[in-house]
XYZ file of C-alpha atoms in Angstrom:
567
model
C -38.470 -35.202 13.097
C -35.076 -36.072 14.412
C -33.897 -34.560 17.654
C -30.470 -33.140 18.347
C -29.461 -32.142 21.831
C -27.922 -28.554 22.990
C -26.409 -28.806 26.487
C -25.650 -25.545 28.137
C -23.339 -24.828 31.148
C -25.678 -22.195 33.107
C -23.499 -21.370 36.168
C -23.244 -17.675 35.285
C -19.487 -18.223 34.924
C -17.697 -20.410 32.515
C -20.571 -20.931 30.071
C -20.462 -23.265 27.294
C -22.466 -25.299 24.635
C -22.306 -28.624 23.477
C -24.224 -30.542 20.651
C -25.107 -34.100 20.863
C -26.599 -35.941 17.486
C -29.210 -38.245 17.391
C -26.827 -41.220 17.813
C -25.428 -39.834 21.110
C -22.220 -38.626 19.812
C -20.743 -35.279 20.967
C -20.149 -33.468 17.852
C -19.361 -30.069 19.139
C -18.313 -28.511 22.485
C -16.803 -24.997 23.208
C -16.632 -22.574 25.941
C -18.208 -19.074 25.464
C -15.097 -17.255 26.484
C -13.439 -18.483 23.422
C -16.092 -17.030 21.044
C -16.335 -13.916 23.017
C -12.635 -13.566 23.767
C -13.557 -12.580 27.366
C -11.920 -14.685 30.181
C -14.465 -16.844 31.785
C -17.288 -14.744 30.111
C -19.140 -13.867 33.475
C -22.874 -13.716 32.928
C -22.646 -14.496 29.417
C -25.349 -16.499 27.717
C -23.868 -19.925 26.986
C -26.092 -20.163 23.790
C -25.013 -16.944 22.411
C -27.052 -16.967 19.280
C -23.996 -16.365 16.798
C -21.961 -18.821 18.756
C -24.645 -21.377 18.476
C -25.309 -20.697 14.747
C -21.776 -21.251 14.054
C -21.702 -24.527 15.982
C -24.693 -25.935 14.358
C -23.084 -25.063 10.894
C -20.473 -27.539 11.631
C -22.693 -30.382 12.035
C -25.323 -32.225 9.925
C -28.231 -30.483 11.785
C -30.918 -29.607 9.386
C -33.101 -26.630 10.763
C -35.782 -27.575 8.221
C -36.274 -31.251 9.411
C -34.598 -31.295 13.061
C -35.438 -30.243 16.372
C -33.000 -28.964 19.110
C -33.807 -30.211 22.630
C -32.204 -27.816 25.223
C -30.640 -28.991 28.494
C -29.149 -27.091 31.320
C -26.387 -28.136 33.732
C -28.473 -26.987 36.988
C -31.696 -28.537 38.213
C -32.365 -25.602 40.385
C -32.084 -21.802 40.634
C -29.618 -21.213 43.593
C -31.077 -17.835 44.481
C -34.432 -19.418 45.218
C -33.353 -21.554 48.000
C -33.797 -20.485 51.407
C -30.433 -21.046 52.865
C -27.968 -18.754 54.909
C -25.119 -17.770 52.751
C -21.718 -18.745 54.223
C -19.440 -15.603 54.220
C -16.770 -16.716 56.613
C -14.344 -17.021 53.735
C -15.606 -15.339 50.590
C -17.966 -12.286 50.791
C -21.610 -12.972 50.888
C -21.953 -10.211 48.037
C -19.825 -12.537 45.747
C -22.157 -15.406 46.425
C -25.154 -13.257 45.882
C -23.807 -11.982 42.508
C -22.946 -15.249 41.232
C -26.502 -16.658 42.277
C -28.005 -13.754 40.367
C -26.097 -14.618 37.378
C -27.089 -18.269 37.518
C -30.764 -17.246 37.762
C -30.676 -15.248 34.734
C -28.886 -17.493 32.594
C -31.091 -20.476 33.858
C -34.300 -18.427 32.891
C -32.934 -17.337 29.729
C -31.783 -20.633 28.398
C -32.955 -21.705 25.139
C -33.873 -18.096 24.043
C -31.352 -18.084 21.216
C -33.644 -20.691 19.414
C -36.169 -17.740 18.971
C -33.648 -15.661 17.581
C -32.309 -18.164 15.041
C -35.844 -19.241 13.928
C -35.423 -22.673 15.426
C -38.466 -22.156 17.622
C -41.760 -20.100 17.760
C -41.849 -19.854 21.361
C -39.495 -20.559 24.326
C -38.600 -24.297 24.212
C -39.047 -26.605 27.075
C -35.927 -26.789 29.012
C -34.691 -29.909 30.677
C -32.712 -29.310 33.727
C -30.293 -31.744 35.232
C -28.430 -31.976 38.547
C -25.014 -30.213 38.500
C -22.928 -32.780 39.986
C -24.511 -35.407 38.037
C -23.676 -33.327 34.746
C -19.946 -33.356 36.006
C -20.087 -37.046 36.565
C -21.577 -37.870 33.159
C -19.056 -35.573 31.342
C -16.145 -37.318 33.150
C -17.446 -40.800 32.357
C -17.915 -40.164 28.823
C -14.231 -39.556 28.513
C -13.087 -42.477 30.843
C -12.412 -45.640 28.940
C -13.624 -47.939 31.681
C -16.926 -49.606 32.520
C -16.700 -49.656 36.166
C -15.164 -47.111 38.451
C -15.674 -44.839 41.370
C -16.569 -41.323 40.532
C -15.970 -38.138 42.708
C -16.875 -34.710 42.114
C -15.204 -31.958 44.056
C -16.098 -28.219 43.436
C -17.387 -24.833 44.782
C -20.903 -26.034 45.153
C -23.697 -27.995 43.566
C -27.373 -27.950 44.287
C -26.811 -28.557 48.207
C -23.084 -29.370 48.657
C -19.672 -29.310 47.202
C -19.000 -33.047 47.144
C -20.870 -36.131 45.456
C -19.664 -39.638 45.391
C -20.986 -41.943 42.549
C -20.185 -45.349 41.539
C -20.159 -46.579 37.876
C -20.996 -50.048 37.186
C -21.439 -51.087 33.466
C -21.431 -47.478 32.589
C -24.354 -46.874 34.941
C -23.942 -44.047 37.221
C -25.334 -44.137 40.926
C -25.049 -41.560 43.443
C -23.717 -43.106 46.679
C -23.642 -39.987 48.872
C -23.228 -36.235 48.767
C -22.131 -33.594 51.191
C -24.735 -31.355 52.610
C -24.495 -27.642 53.823
C -21.374 -25.266 53.994
C -18.112 -26.938 53.308
C -16.238 -26.672 50.150
C -12.662 -27.318 49.065
C -13.396 -24.880 45.951
C -14.404 -22.083 48.227
C -11.215 -22.812 50.535
C -8.837 -22.570 47.652
C -10.651 -19.470 46.300
C -10.181 -17.501 49.535
C -6.530 -18.841 49.552
C -6.306 -17.261 46.016
C -7.324 -13.894 47.282
C -5.039 -14.136 50.439
C -2.050 -14.880 48.016
C -3.005 -11.462 46.328
C -4.882 -12.962 43.311
C -8.461 -12.922 42.097
C -10.211 -16.281 41.864
C -12.987 -14.583 39.912
C -10.334 -14.218 37.162
C -9.560 -18.083 37.471
C -6.133 -17.284 39.101
C -6.083 -20.368 41.172
C -3.311 -21.274 38.754
C -1.066 -18.838 40.008
C -1.273 -20.200 43.449
C -0.476 -23.839 42.228
C 2.534 -22.423 40.331
C 3.812 -20.267 43.036
C 3.652 -23.130 45.690
C 6.411 -24.756 44.241
C 8.658 -21.702 45.272
C 7.737 -21.951 48.761
C 7.750 -24.183 51.829
C 4.901 -25.050 53.957
C 4.876 -23.484 57.288
C 3.984 -26.266 59.807
C 1.861 -24.214 62.183
C 0.181 -22.473 59.192
C -0.770 -25.769 57.672
C -2.078 -27.052 60.822
C -4.034 -23.937 61.304
C -5.623 -24.108 57.728
C -6.307 -27.723 58.328
C -8.744 -26.674 60.958
C -10.900 -24.867 58.600
C -12.809 -27.780 57.450
C -13.901 -31.060 59.054
C -14.058 -34.148 56.777
C -16.765 -36.429 57.932
C -16.898 -39.730 55.962
C -15.818 -37.755 52.886
C -18.170 -34.821 53.641
C -16.387 -31.261 53.993
C -17.871 -29.089 56.547
C -16.485 -25.614 57.549
C -15.622 -25.054 61.046
C -17.798 -22.711 63.112
C -17.386 -19.030 62.442
C -15.290 -18.261 65.577
C -12.666 -20.783 64.633
C -12.641 -19.479 61.103
C -12.155 -16.042 62.256
C -9.155 -17.028 64.383
C -7.679 -19.107 61.456
C -7.979 -16.235 59.305
C -6.132 -13.744 61.603
C -3.234 -16.168 61.651
C -3.230 -16.654 57.902
C -3.679 -12.937 57.312
C -0.257 -12.341 58.842
C 1.329 -14.144 55.864
C -1.073 -12.578 53.160
C 0.081 -10.425 50.209
C -1.419 -7.427 48.831
C -1.970 -7.585 45.012
C 0.950 -4.758 44.551
C 3.472 -6.506 46.633
C 6.339 -8.852 45.390
C 4.785 -12.187 44.404
C 7.249 -14.278 46.068
C 6.179 -12.843 49.346
C 3.246 -15.392 49.066
C 5.144 -18.342 48.038
C 5.161 -19.918 51.521
C 1.599 -19.224 52.204
C 0.760 -20.925 48.711
C 2.802 -24.027 49.501
C 1.025 -24.149 53.112
C -2.449 -23.705 51.395
C -1.741 -26.483 48.738
C -0.556 -28.823 51.699
C -3.786 -28.087 53.640
C -5.734 -28.659 50.377
C -4.105 -32.063 49.715
C -4.843 -32.987 53.487
C -8.614 -32.182 52.944
C -8.666 -34.045 49.599
C -6.838 -37.144 50.899
C -9.507 -37.440 53.577
C -12.281 -37.371 50.920
C -10.610 -39.843 48.661
C -9.774 -42.357 51.604
C -13.646 -42.234 52.417
C -14.287 -43.303 48.758
C -11.804 -46.222 49.240
C -13.573 -47.164 52.425
C -16.740 -47.800 50.307
C -15.012 -50.101 47.733
C -13.780 -53.551 48.207
C -10.301 -53.838 46.749
C -8.588 -51.392 44.076
C -10.812 -49.306 41.845
C -10.398 -46.847 39.146
C -11.180 -43.355 40.067
C -12.902 -40.741 37.809
C -12.376 -37.215 39.433
C -14.339 -34.305 38.195
C -15.465 -30.812 39.429
C -13.218 -27.735 39.319
C -11.108 -28.927 42.029
C -9.937 -31.638 39.584
C -7.831 -29.041 37.762
C -5.367 -29.076 40.625
C -2.942 -31.061 38.722
C -0.318 -30.775 41.293
C -2.434 -32.795 43.778
C -3.841 -35.078 41.050
C -0.451 -36.516 40.426
C -0.234 -37.927 43.968
C -3.572 -39.970 43.906
C -3.010 -43.104 41.745
C -1.431 -46.003 43.687
C -2.607 -45.099 47.171
C -5.967 -45.338 48.990
C -7.031 -48.096 46.582
C -6.942 -46.072 43.617
C -5.521 -48.275 40.629
C -5.881 -45.432 37.974
C -7.016 -41.978 37.820
C -9.054 -40.391 34.976
C -9.688 -36.681 34.730
C -11.569 -35.416 31.770
C -10.170 -32.577 29.820
C -13.065 -30.130 31.002
C -13.806 -31.030 34.572
C -15.041 -27.503 35.621
C -18.491 -25.942 34.949
C -17.854 -25.328 31.368
C -17.566 -29.319 30.715
C -21.039 -29.597 32.205
C -22.520 -28.680 28.812
C -21.608 -32.156 27.636
C -23.317 -33.969 30.561
C -26.463 -32.019 30.218
C -26.785 -32.653 26.448
C -25.886 -36.424 27.151
C -28.184 -36.819 29.965
C -31.142 -35.330 27.567
C -30.215 -37.785 24.998
C -30.105 -40.802 27.446
C -33.584 -39.895 28.579
C -34.934 -39.976 25.152
C -32.900 -43.101 24.073
C -34.417 -44.874 27.265
C -30.855 -45.777 28.494
C -29.135 -45.270 31.737
C -25.720 -46.180 30.548
C -23.330 -43.329 29.844
C -22.163 -43.544 26.325
C -18.326 -43.829 25.940
C -16.751 -41.150 23.651
C -13.531 -41.587 21.608
C -11.438 -39.632 23.987
C -10.844 -36.847 21.798
C -10.887 -33.311 23.414
C -10.806 -31.710 19.969
C -14.623 -30.637 19.778
C -14.571 -26.891 19.091
C -14.218 -24.628 16.163
C -11.769 -25.078 13.176
C -9.967 -22.247 11.644
C -11.887 -20.384 8.692
C -10.076 -21.434 5.316
C -11.027 -17.942 3.938
C -9.466 -16.208 6.980
C -6.305 -18.192 6.590
C -5.927 -17.175 3.083
C -6.630 -13.729 3.735
C -4.113 -13.595 6.481
C -1.390 -15.325 4.029
C -2.165 -12.565 1.612
C -2.072 -9.591 3.868
C -0.056 -10.289 6.855
C 3.489 -9.605 5.304
C 4.687 -12.836 6.653
C 6.875 -15.425 5.048
C 4.359 -18.071 3.820
C 5.169 -21.795 3.647
C 2.630 -24.416 2.317
C 3.509 -27.159 4.791
C 0.992 -29.640 3.712
C 1.345 -33.024 5.283
C 4.937 -32.217 6.515
C 3.749 -29.450 8.769
C 4.751 -31.389 11.878
C 8.166 -32.132 10.609
C 8.570 -28.486 9.492
C 7.649 -27.015 12.869
C 9.912 -29.532 14.609
C 12.911 -28.147 12.923
C 11.845 -24.623 13.506
C 11.691 -25.347 17.306
C 14.863 -27.282 17.253
C 16.557 -24.011 15.792
C 15.259 -21.813 18.440
C 11.728 -20.536 17.066
C 8.714 -20.294 19.235
C 5.741 -21.155 17.188
C 2.070 -20.794 17.613
C -0.049 -23.756 16.474
C -3.806 -23.503 15.205
C -4.913 -26.582 13.431
C -8.175 -28.651 13.320
C -11.008 -28.368 15.854
C -10.175 -26.515 19.136
C -9.621 -28.219 22.393
C -12.597 -28.283 24.824
C -11.219 -27.432 28.491
C -8.686 -24.989 29.800
C -5.566 -26.823 28.648
C -4.017 -26.350 25.021
C -3.320 -29.912 23.886
C -1.513 -29.232 20.533
C -4.342 -27.650 18.406
C -4.095 -24.310 20.060
C -0.806 -24.325 21.395
C 2.515 -22.435 21.587
C 5.376 -24.878 21.171
C 9.058 -24.337 21.822
C 12.201 -26.240 22.488
C 12.589 -27.156 26.281
C 16.345 -27.440 26.360
C 17.474 -23.879 26.546
C 17.816 -22.572 30.056
C 16.315 -19.157 29.308
C 13.255 -20.411 27.089
C 10.792 -20.203 29.974
C 11.706 -16.606 30.846
C 11.874 -15.660 27.283
C 8.349 -16.964 26.560
C 6.822 -15.579 29.781
C 8.521 -12.156 28.985
C 8.215 -11.723 25.330
C 5.026 -13.744 24.259
C 2.778 -14.552 27.175
C 3.622 -11.369 29.051
C 3.071 -13.140 32.308
C 4.841 -13.652 35.853
C 8.269 -15.406 35.458
C 7.419 -17.941 37.852
C 4.601 -19.491 35.841
C 5.684 -22.912 34.435
C 5.246 -24.694 31.187
C 3.935 -28.175 30.202
C 6.094 -30.887 28.499
C 4.686 -32.844 25.939
C 6.242 -36.493 25.358
C 5.286 -39.959 23.951
C 3.281 -41.905 26.266
C 5.584 -45.020 26.042
C 8.578 -43.039 27.104
C 6.895 -41.637 30.281
C 8.703 -44.144 32.575
C 12.085 -43.049 31.256
C 11.551 -39.337 32.165
C 9.149 -39.237 35.153
C 8.674 -40.945 38.503
C 5.361 -42.345 39.207
C 4.667 -42.601 35.638
C 0.930 -42.456 34.486
C -0.999 -41.517 31.177
C -1.709 -37.710 31.317
C -3.506 -37.066 27.897
C -5.186 -33.833 28.851
C -2.453 -32.416 31.094
C -4.173 -33.353 34.266
C -1.375 -34.507 36.396
C 1.840 -32.919 37.681
C 4.631 -35.709 38.310
C 8.225 -35.399 39.490
C 10.988 -35.490 36.808
C 13.569 -38.198 37.325
C 16.620 -36.272 38.565
C 18.762 -37.266 35.668
C 16.222 -35.635 33.147
C 15.644 -32.314 34.699
C 19.000 -30.619 33.276
C 18.033 -31.989 29.850
C 14.782 -29.971 29.618
C 15.087 -27.040 32.219
C 12.261 -24.876 30.410
C 9.563 -27.394 31.356
C 10.861 -28.474 34.797
C 9.349 -26.453 37.515
C 11.135 -25.132 40.573
C 10.044 -28.300 42.737
C 11.446 -30.533 40.031
C 7.895 -31.310 38.659
C 6.120 -31.123 35.255
C 2.522 -30.890 34.228
C 2.733 -33.502 31.511
C 0.804 -34.185 28.323
C 1.428 -37.759 27.166
C 0.559 -38.545 23.336
C 0.566 -41.471 21.110
C 0.237 -41.931 17.318
C -3.276 -43.296 17.462
C -4.753 -40.292 19.224
C -2.329 -37.381 18.544
C -0.766 -38.364 15.237
C 0.399 -34.688 14.482
C 1.812 -34.058 17.820
C 3.490 -37.501 17.837
C 5.206 -36.901 14.393
C 6.441 -33.621 15.690
C 8.150 -35.042 18.637
C 9.430 -37.978 16.574
C 11.249 -35.497 14.198
C 12.233 -33.067 17.039
C 13.882 -36.081 18.848
C 15.605 -37.197 15.531
C 17.127 -33.666 15.439
C 17.944 -33.098 19.041
C 17.898 -36.472 20.911
C 15.060 -35.229 23.063
C 11.542 -36.714 22.752
C 10.071 -33.549 24.736
C 8.431 -30.282 23.320
C 7.303 -27.223 25.519
C 3.593 -26.673 25.228
C 1.579 -23.770 26.559
C -1.720 -22.171 25.540
C -1.963 -20.077 22.844
C -2.925 -16.670 24.254
C -1.341 -13.865 26.149
C -2.083 -13.263 29.928
C -5.667 -12.278 30.846
C -7.219 -13.529 27.486
C -8.700 -16.812 26.662
C -7.007 -19.102 24.163
C -7.259 -17.878 20.472
C -10.518 -18.757 18.780
C -10.338 -17.011 15.245
C -7.391 -16.854 12.843
C -7.612 -12.967 13.474
C -6.878 -13.585 17.104
C -3.924 -15.878 16.198
C -2.462 -13.219 13.757
C -2.937 -10.517 16.497
C -0.750 -12.553 18.878
C 1.980 -13.078 16.188
C 1.795 -9.228 15.385
C 1.937 -8.007 19.069
C 4.310 -10.515 20.867
C 7.620 -12.176 20.407
C 6.056 -15.165 18.687
C 8.250 -16.351 15.660
C 5.622 -17.689 13.584
C 2.130 -19.441 13.536
C 1.056 -22.709 11.775
C -2.705 -22.014 10.868
C -3.918 -25.316 9.210
C -1.028 -26.240 6.821
C 0.230 -22.665 6.424
C 3.147 -21.494 8.206
C 3.363 -17.910 8.532
C 6.859 -16.485 9.923
C 8.319 -13.334 10.547
C 11.033 -12.486 8.106
C 13.475 -12.188 10.939
C 12.584 -15.717 12.443
C 15.270 -17.314 14.209
C 16.439 -20.271 12.643
C 14.529 -19.952 9.435
C 16.019 -20.786 6.043
C 15.385 -18.585 2.883
């Protein structure tokens, strides 16, 4: 009987599943929120039986001849640990709630195999260290054999930072932090202070808002006192010190109903304090190394693209690698790979092909039904779909794209994206107002060829998963105002013809028309909802927003009044 491996992210939030085949290849990975269309999918089973059945159907798994080994992304049940809950920043009730969800998900992991007839009793579950799962996932995506690896998140089994070294693709933990002290918790508290909700994943809003404010020196200094970084290990200050800092910071707080810009200086100050903490952690990693090293960064804090763009080239870091899925959903891959590695008798993390496109593909039957019933103008684009979409964008249209397997991770990278022309001054406002329905200060990402990055950006680096925010060169900012944030930066996605042929072809055609090799990219969703999962989800966005058309597979479905369309 051949073994396949089902990895489950079992944190109680951001659940996900991943499938690894007998050869050690990741053949499917997807967050549960996409399938359920429920943002962050709090408390949902990562192996939801219908989601798992659909995932298995995309692979060569044979239920009659193969078995499914189940692995989870935690070695422990947090609720059973006899530790005092730290509640100086986030309420202890929130921590208790999350730990209760994690306990339930850990206990029920694998139950879907009973529902699907893949087991006749609860399967034996393999449970792996949370931070090790982060590190293995990130290493699978990193195209290097040797690197320092750093995990920074809200918390792992015992702390919120783990330092690994990868040598010959073997991971060894060098140290980990212990006790209360977490950059993830700090940023969650900052998110609430700015009037947002970290439980909804609104840390993004703080990062975007920070560009509109200026750090307040005395506030940055006060916030910096919340955490002590000892040889890379963060530790919260005593409760009395934190209470004093909270009083000072509270003077700058924003209530949820207040004007958003009221929190801009607070957001900028918090981001500056976060950068100071992270700098000291990375400096401690550099102290462990001899000479320059590549750095693999993972954990939820690795989604702070504004900070990530400042790392390479200092503190001994030669190159930075961040996976497309550094948060807890990505740990499904790590758990599945660790189970495969154990059976294969290897301690080397296999190297993937770097593709983040590991999820569900559009259902051809649903595409045909949408084309027949939607009342849209339908064009069979075929192999020329990239050029056709580029022409529509150059003429002013905003087009949703749903093609091929979905991206794994929170960023849309061209398979579940909304694309537009970055040149019009009002394009960002138009998409935020008419399509996304979100706050006007929220930025959009530029996509450009990897070999042109040095012409457009300062500190040029590869950013295939939209993990870095970099400064635009001053002379380029006015050419693409819709993807230039208030502080002159852009969270870029770099592409090349070998790894992203469709997007590369689209940009080539767009440049031929406009002279600009940059396209605006944002996730195919509306505010508060996950990225679209089904054809029906995509058509609902087209029907209810100002989107001009959607490319689903090779069919372009357009509104009859599409801007720039020709009859």
